[in-house]
Short mmCIF file of C-alpha atoms in Angstrom, two decimals:
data_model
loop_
_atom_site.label_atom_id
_atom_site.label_comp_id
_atom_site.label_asym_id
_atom_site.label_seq_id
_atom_site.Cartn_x
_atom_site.Cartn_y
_atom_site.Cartn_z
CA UNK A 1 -61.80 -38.89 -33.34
CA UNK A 2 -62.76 -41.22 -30.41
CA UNK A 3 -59.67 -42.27 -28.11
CA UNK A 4 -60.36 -44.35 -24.95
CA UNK A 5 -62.76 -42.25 -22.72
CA UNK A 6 -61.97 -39.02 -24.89
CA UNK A 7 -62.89 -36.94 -28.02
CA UNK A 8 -60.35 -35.56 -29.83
CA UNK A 9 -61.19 -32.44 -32.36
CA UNK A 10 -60.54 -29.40 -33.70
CA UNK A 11 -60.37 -26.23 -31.98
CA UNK A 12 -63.41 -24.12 -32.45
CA UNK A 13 -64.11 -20.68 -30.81
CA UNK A 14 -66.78 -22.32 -28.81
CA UNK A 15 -63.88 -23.68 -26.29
CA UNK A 16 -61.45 -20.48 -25.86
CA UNK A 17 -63.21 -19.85 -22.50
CA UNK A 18 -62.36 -23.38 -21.31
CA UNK A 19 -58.64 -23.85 -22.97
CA UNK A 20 -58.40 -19.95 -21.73
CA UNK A 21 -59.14 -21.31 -17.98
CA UNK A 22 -57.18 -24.73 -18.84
CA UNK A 23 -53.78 -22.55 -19.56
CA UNK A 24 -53.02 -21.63 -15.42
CA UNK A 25 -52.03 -25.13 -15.39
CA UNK A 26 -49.34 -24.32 -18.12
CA UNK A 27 -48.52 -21.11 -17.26
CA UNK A 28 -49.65 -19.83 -13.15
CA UNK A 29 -47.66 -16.91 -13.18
CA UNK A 30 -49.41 -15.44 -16.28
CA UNK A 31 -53.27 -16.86 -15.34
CA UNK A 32 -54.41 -13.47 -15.91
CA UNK A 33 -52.87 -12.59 -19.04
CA UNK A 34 -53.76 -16.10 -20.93
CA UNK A 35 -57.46 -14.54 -22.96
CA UNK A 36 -54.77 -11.58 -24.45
CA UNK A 37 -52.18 -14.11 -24.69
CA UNK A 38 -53.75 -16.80 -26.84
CA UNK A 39 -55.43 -14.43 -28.78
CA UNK A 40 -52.74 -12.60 -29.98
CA UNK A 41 -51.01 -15.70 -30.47
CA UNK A 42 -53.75 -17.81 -32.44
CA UNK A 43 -56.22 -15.56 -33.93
CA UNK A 44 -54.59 -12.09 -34.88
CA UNK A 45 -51.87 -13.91 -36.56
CA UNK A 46 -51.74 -12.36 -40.10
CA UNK A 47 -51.05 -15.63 -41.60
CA UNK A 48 -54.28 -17.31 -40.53
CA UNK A 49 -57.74 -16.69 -40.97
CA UNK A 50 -58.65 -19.06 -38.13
CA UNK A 51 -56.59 -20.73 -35.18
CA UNK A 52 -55.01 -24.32 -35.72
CA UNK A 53 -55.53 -26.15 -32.78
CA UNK A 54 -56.47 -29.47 -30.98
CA UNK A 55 -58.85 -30.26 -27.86
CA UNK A 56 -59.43 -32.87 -26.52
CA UNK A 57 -62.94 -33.55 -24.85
CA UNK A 58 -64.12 -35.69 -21.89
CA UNK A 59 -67.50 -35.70 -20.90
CA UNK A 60 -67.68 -32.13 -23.51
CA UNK A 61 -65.08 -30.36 -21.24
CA UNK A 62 -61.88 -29.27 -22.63
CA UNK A 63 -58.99 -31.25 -20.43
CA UNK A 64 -56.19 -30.73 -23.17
CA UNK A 65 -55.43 -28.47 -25.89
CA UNK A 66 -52.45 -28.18 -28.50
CA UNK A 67 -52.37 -25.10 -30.36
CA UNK A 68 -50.26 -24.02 -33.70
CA UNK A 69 -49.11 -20.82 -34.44
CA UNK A 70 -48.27 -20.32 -38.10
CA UNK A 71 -44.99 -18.79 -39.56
CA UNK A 72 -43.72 -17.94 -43.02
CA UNK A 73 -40.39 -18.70 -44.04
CA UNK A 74 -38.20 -18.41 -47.50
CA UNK A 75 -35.47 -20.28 -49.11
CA UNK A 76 -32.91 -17.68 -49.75
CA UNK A 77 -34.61 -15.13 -52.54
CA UNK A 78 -36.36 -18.12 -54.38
CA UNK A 79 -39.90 -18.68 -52.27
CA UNK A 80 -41.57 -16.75 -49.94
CA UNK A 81 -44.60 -18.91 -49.40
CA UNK A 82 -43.34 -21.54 -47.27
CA UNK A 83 -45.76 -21.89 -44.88
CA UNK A 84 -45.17 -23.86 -41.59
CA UNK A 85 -46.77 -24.72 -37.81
CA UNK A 86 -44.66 -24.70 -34.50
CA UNK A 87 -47.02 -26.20 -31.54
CA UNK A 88 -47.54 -24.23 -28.91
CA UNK A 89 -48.73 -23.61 -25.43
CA UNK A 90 -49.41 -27.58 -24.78
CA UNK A 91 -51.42 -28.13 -21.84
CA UNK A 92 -53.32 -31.44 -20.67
CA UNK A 93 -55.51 -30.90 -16.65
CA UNK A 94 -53.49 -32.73 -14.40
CA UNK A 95 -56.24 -35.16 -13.92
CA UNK A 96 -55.80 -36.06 -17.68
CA UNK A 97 -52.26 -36.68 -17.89
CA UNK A 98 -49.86 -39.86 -18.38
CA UNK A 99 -52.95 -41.25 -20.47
CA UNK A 100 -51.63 -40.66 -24.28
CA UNK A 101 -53.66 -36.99 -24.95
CA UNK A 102 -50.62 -35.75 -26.53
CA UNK A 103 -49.77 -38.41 -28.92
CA UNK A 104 -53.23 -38.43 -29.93
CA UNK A 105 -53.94 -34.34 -30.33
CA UNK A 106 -50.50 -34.59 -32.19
CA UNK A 107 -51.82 -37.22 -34.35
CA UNK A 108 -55.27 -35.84 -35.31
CA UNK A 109 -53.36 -32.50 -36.55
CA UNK A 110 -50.99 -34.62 -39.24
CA UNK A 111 -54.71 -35.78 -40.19
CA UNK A 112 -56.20 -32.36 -40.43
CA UNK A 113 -53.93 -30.50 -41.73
CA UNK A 114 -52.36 -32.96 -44.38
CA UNK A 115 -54.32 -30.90 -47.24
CA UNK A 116 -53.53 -27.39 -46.01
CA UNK A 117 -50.95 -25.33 -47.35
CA UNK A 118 -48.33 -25.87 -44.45
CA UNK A 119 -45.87 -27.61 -45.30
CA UNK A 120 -43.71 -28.82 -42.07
CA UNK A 121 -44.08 -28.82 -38.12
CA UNK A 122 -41.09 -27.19 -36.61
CA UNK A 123 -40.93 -27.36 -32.69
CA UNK A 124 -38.96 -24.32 -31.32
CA UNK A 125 -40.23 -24.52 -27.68
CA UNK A 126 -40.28 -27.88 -27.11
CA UNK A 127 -38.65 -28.93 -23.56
CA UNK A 128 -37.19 -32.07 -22.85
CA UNK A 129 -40.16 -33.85 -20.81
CA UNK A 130 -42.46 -33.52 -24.19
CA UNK A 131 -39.26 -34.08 -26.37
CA UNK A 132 -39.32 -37.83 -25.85
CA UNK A 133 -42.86 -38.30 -27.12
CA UNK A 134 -42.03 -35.90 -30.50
CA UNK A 135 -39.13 -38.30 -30.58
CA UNK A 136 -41.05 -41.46 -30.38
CA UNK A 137 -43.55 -39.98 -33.00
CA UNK A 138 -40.93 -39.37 -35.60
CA UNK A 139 -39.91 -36.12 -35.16
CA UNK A 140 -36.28 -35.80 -35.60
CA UNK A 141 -34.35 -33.25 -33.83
CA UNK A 142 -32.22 -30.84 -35.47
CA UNK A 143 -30.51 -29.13 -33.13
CA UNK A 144 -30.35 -28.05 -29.58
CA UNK A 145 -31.17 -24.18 -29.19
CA UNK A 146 -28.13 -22.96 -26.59
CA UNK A 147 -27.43 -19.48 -26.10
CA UNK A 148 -25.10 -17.37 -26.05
CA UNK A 149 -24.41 -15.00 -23.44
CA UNK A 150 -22.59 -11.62 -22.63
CA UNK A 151 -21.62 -10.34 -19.00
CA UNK A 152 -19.33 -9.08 -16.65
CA UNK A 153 -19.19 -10.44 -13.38
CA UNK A 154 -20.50 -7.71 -11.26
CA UNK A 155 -23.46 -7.41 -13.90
CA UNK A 156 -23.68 -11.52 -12.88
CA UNK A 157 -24.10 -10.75 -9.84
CA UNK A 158 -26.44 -7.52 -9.99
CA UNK A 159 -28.64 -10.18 -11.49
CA UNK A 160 -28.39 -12.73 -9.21
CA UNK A 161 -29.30 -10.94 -6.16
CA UNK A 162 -31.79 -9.30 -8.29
CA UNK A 163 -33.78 -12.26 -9.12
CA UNK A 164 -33.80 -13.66 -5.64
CA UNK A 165 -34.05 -10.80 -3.62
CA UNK A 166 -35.34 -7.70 -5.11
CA UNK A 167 -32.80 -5.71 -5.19
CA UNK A 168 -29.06 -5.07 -6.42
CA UNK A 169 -25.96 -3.00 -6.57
CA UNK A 170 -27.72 -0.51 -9.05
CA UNK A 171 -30.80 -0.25 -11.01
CA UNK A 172 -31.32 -0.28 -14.54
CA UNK A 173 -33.10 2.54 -16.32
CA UNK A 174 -33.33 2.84 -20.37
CA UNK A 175 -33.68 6.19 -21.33
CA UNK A 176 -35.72 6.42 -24.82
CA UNK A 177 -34.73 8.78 -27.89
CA UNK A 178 -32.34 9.66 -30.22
CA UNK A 179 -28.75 9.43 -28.94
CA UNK A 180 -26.44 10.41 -32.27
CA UNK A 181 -27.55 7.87 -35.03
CA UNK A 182 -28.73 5.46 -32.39
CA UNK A 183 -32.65 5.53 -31.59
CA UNK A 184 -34.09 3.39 -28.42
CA UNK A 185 -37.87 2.89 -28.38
CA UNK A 186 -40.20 0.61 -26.91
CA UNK A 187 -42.22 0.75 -29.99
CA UNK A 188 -41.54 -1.28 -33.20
CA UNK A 189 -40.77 0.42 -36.29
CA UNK A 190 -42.60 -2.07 -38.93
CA UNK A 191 -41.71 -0.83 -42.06
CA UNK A 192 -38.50 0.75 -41.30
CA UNK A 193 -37.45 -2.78 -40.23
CA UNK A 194 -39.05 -4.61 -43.22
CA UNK A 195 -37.20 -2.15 -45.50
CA UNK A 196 -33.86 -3.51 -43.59
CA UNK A 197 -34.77 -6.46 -44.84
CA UNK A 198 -35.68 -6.16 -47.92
CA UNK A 199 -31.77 -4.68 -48.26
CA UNK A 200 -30.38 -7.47 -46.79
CA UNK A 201 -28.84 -10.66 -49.32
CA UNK A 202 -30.62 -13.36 -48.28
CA UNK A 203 -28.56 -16.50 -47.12
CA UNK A 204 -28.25 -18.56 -50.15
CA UNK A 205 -30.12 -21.44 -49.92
CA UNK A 206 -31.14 -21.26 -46.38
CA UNK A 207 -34.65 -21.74 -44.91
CA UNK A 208 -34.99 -18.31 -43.25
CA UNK A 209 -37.59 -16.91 -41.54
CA UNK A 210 -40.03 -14.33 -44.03
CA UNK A 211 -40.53 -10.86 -42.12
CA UNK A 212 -42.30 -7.98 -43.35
CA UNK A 213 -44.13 -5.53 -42.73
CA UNK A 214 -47.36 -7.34 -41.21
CA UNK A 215 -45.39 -9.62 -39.57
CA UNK A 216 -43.24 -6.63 -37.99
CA UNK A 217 -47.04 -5.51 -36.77
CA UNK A 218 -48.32 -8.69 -35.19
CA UNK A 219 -44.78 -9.85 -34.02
CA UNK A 220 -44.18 -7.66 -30.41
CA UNK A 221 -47.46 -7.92 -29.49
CA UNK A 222 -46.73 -10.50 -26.82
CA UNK A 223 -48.09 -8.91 -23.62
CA UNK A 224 -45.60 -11.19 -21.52
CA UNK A 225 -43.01 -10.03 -22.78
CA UNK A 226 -41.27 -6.25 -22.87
CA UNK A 227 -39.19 -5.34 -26.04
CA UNK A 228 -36.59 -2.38 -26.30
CA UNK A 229 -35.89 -1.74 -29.69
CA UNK A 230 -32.36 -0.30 -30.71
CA UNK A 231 -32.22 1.18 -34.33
CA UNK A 232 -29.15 2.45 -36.25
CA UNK A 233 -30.31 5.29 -38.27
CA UNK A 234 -28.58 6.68 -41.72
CA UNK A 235 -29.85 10.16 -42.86
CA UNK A 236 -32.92 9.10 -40.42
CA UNK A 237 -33.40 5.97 -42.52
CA UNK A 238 -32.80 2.63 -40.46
CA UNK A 239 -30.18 0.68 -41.79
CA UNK A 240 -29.78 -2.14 -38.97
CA UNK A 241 -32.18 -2.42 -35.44
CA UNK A 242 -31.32 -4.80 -32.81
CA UNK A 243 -34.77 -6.03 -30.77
CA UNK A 244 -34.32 -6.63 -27.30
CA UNK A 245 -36.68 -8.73 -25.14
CA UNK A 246 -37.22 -9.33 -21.14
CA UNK A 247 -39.27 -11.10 -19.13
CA UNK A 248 -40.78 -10.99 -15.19
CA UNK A 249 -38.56 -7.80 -14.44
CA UNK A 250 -35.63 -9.89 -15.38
CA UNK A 251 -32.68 -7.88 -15.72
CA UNK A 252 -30.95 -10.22 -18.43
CA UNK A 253 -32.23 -9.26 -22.01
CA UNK A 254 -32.62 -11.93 -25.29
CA UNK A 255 -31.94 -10.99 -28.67
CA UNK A 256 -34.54 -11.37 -30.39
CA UNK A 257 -34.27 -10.36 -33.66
CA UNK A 258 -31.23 -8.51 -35.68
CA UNK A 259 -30.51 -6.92 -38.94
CA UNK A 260 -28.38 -4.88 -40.90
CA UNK A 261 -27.51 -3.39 -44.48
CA UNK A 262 -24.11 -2.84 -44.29
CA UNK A 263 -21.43 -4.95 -41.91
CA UNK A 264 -20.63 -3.42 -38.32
CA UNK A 265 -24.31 -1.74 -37.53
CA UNK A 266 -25.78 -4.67 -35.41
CA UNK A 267 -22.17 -4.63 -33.53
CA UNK A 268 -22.34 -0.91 -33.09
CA UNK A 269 -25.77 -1.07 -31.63
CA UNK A 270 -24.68 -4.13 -29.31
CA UNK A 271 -21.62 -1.80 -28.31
CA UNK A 272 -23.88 0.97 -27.09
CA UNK A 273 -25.91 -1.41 -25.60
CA UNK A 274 -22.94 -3.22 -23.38
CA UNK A 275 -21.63 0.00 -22.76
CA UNK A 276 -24.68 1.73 -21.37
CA UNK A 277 -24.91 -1.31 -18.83
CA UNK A 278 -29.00 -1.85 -19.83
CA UNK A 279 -28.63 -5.24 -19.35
CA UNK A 280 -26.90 -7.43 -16.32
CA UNK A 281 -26.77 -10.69 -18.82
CA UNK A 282 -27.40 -10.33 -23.01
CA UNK A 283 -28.31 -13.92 -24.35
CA UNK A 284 -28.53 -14.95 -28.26
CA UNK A 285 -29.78 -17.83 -29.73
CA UNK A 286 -26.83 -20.15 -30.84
CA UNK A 287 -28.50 -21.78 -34.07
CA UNK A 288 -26.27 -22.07 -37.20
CA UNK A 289 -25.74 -17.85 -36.85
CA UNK A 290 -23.84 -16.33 -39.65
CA UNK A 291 -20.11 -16.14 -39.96
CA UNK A 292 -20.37 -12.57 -39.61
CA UNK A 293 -23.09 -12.57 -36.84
CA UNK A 294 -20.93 -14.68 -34.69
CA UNK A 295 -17.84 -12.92 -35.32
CA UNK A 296 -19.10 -9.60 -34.70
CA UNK A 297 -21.19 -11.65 -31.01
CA UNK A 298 -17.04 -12.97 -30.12
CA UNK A 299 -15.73 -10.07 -30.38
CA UNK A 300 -18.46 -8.50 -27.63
CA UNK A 301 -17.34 -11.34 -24.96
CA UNK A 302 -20.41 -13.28 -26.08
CA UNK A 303 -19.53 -16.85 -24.86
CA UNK A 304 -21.52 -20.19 -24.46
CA UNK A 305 -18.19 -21.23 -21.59
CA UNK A 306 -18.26 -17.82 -19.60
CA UNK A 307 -18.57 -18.17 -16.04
CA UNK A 308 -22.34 -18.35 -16.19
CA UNK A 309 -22.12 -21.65 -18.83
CA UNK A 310 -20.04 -23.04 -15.88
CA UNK A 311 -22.67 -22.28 -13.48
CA UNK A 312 -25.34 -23.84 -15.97
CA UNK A 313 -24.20 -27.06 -15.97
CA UNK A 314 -24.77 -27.97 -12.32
CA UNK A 315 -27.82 -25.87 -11.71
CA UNK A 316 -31.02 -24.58 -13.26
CA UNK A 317 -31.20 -21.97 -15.84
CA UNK A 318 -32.60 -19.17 -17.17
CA UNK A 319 -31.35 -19.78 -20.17
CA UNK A 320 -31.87 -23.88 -20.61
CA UNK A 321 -30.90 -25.80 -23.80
CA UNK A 322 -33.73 -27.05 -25.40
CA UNK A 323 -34.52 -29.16 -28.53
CA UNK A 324 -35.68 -28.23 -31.88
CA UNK A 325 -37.42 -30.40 -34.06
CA UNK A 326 -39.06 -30.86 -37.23
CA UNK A 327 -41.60 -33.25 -39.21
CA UNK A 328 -43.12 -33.36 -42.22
CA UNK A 329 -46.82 -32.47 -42.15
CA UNK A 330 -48.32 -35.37 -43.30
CA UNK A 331 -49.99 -38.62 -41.59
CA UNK A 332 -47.45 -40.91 -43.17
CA UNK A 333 -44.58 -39.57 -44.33
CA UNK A 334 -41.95 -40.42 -47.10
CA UNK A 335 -38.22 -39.75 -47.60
CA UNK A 336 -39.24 -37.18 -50.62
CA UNK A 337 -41.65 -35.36 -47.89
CA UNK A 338 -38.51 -34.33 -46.00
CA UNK A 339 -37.34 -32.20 -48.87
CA UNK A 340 -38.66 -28.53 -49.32
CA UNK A 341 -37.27 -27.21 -52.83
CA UNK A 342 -34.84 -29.72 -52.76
CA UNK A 343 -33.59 -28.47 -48.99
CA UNK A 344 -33.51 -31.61 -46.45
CA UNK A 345 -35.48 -30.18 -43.34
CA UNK A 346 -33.51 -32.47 -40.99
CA UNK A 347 -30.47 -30.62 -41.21
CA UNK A 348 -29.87 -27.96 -39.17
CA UNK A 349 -27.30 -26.54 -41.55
CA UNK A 350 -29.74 -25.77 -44.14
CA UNK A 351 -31.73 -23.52 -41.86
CA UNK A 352 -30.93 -19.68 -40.23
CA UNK A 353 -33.42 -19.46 -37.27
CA UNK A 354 -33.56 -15.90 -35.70
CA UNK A 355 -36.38 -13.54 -35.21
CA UNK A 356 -38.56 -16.61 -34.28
CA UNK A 357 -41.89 -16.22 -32.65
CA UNK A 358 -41.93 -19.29 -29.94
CA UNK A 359 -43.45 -19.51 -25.95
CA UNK A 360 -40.39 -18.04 -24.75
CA UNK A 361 -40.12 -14.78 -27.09
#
């Protein structure tokens, strides 16, 4: 596909050298990490046999590149096949910019991957510069992804002085083992966790995310990002684990992923947790959680108006809220395209988003 001065087409291995180099305009702080990165990301992925991505060319050099990393999801226990695309890890050379490159790699994928099995786009690290454009494309949003978060306020400040200076009132140190029927690793458990799942009732006629075993495997692979993994065991089965993920030496810790087989597990892991003072901030995704999830988040202090929401709202965050959106995949799209097994994609109620694999996780 010719646009203006530029060739837009599929990735092919031939360019990971260049969109390799072409990521420290993305990402600086992880220039050296971006050939592991991307292929973890892109290639290993169990779901795909070959990366889904978009270059774009100008005189043959790579000067943009969208990529599209694939994820499986389920409709409470009814389909396990739905297959989807999130883009990813957008970058265009500075040189390059302001002259439509996005709209048009975005527009050759809906062309390319119209007669593939994915199904739907869903943007889950979208921030709100390249928002605007999905939004002038067609893509509605869904939902804002906000966070909850859990602290005290000397933990607050731990991690303030942390972050800017180096150093704090104490320092944080995870021990790793068996403490009573709670085990803390830095390893994943695959099929220990899949099993958890597998015991779980799916949410009735929710578009959830499909983990098992493989996807346990790939999933915590990220090499930017550090997992602790907190598992409740039963007779030294798991029945519930609680995956923990930070970032840069940050001593605030994201919940990743959650799960448990019989109520109370995933609170008394996040108990044990709190108590143990591992982390100076614990964040959540706030994204249609269950009833139960949310209850059992309240009754921890988790709070989205805590004295670090306040702070939030007049300057930058770690945490920011960003958009989610969605989009049939398809180069011209109908009202029946917006419906997956009779579910309407473009409302945020018919979805439960956790455990999702995005640029920030």
């Amino acid at each position: 596909m010719h646009y203006k001065k530029y060739e837009i087409i599929p990735y092919s291995s031939e360019f990971f050298t260049e969109v390799v180099d072409l990521q420290k305009y993305l990402w600086p702080n992880y220039e050296s990490s971006a050939r592991r990165y991307l292929k973890w990301k892109f290639e290993d992925n169990p779901l795909t046999k070959k990366p889904f991505a978009i270059v774009a060319l100008y005189k043959n050099k790579v000067v943009g590149f969208k990529g599209f990393f694939a994820t499986r999801w389920r409709i409470g226990n009814k389909n396990d096949k739905i297959l989807m695309l999130s883009p990813a890890d957008i970058c265009v050379h500075p040189d390059h910019r302001k002259k439509g490159l996005f709209t048009a790699m975005t527009m050759l994928a809906a062309e390319e991957y119209e007669k593939t099995p994915y199904k739907t786009f869903i943007g889950l690290s979208i921030n709100t510069s390249s928002g605007a454009g999905y939004k002038k494309m067609g893509w509605p949003k869904i939902a804002d992804r906000t966070s909850l978060r859990q602290h005290n306020l000397i933990g607050l400040i731990n991690w303030f002085l942390i972050s800017k200076t180096g150093r704090g009132f104490y320092k944080h140190q995870i021990s790793y083992g068996k403490f009573g029927n709670i085990e803390i690793s830095n390893k994943p458990r695959p099929e220990g966790m899949a099993a958890v799942i597998v015991k779980q009732k799916p949410p009735d006629n929710k578009i959830a995310l499909f983990k098992d075993t493989s996807f346990f495997k790939w999933r915590f692979q990220n090499i930017r990002r550090s997992y602790t993994f907190y598992y409740h065991l039963n007779n030294e089965i798991i029945d519930g684990y609680v995956v923990i993920e930070t970032a840069d030496k940050s001593t605030s810790g994201h919940i990743v992923d959650y799960a448990e087989t019989e109520n109370g597990v995933i609170y008394e892991l996040l108990r044990y947790v709190i108590a143990k003072k591992h982390f100076d901030i614990l964040s959540v995704w706030n994204i249609n959680l269950r009833k139960d999830i949310y209850r059992t988040l309240t009754n921890l202090n988790f709070s989205k108006n805590n004295l670090l929401g306040k702070i939030e709202k007049k300057f930058p965050s770690e945490f920011p809220m960003l958009p989610v959106f969605v989009r049939p995949i398809k180069k011209t799209v109908k009202e029946e395209d917006w419906f997956i097994e009779g579910v309407d994609i473009r409302n945020i109620n018919n979805w439960k988003i956790n455990g999702i694999c995005s640029d920030n996780t």
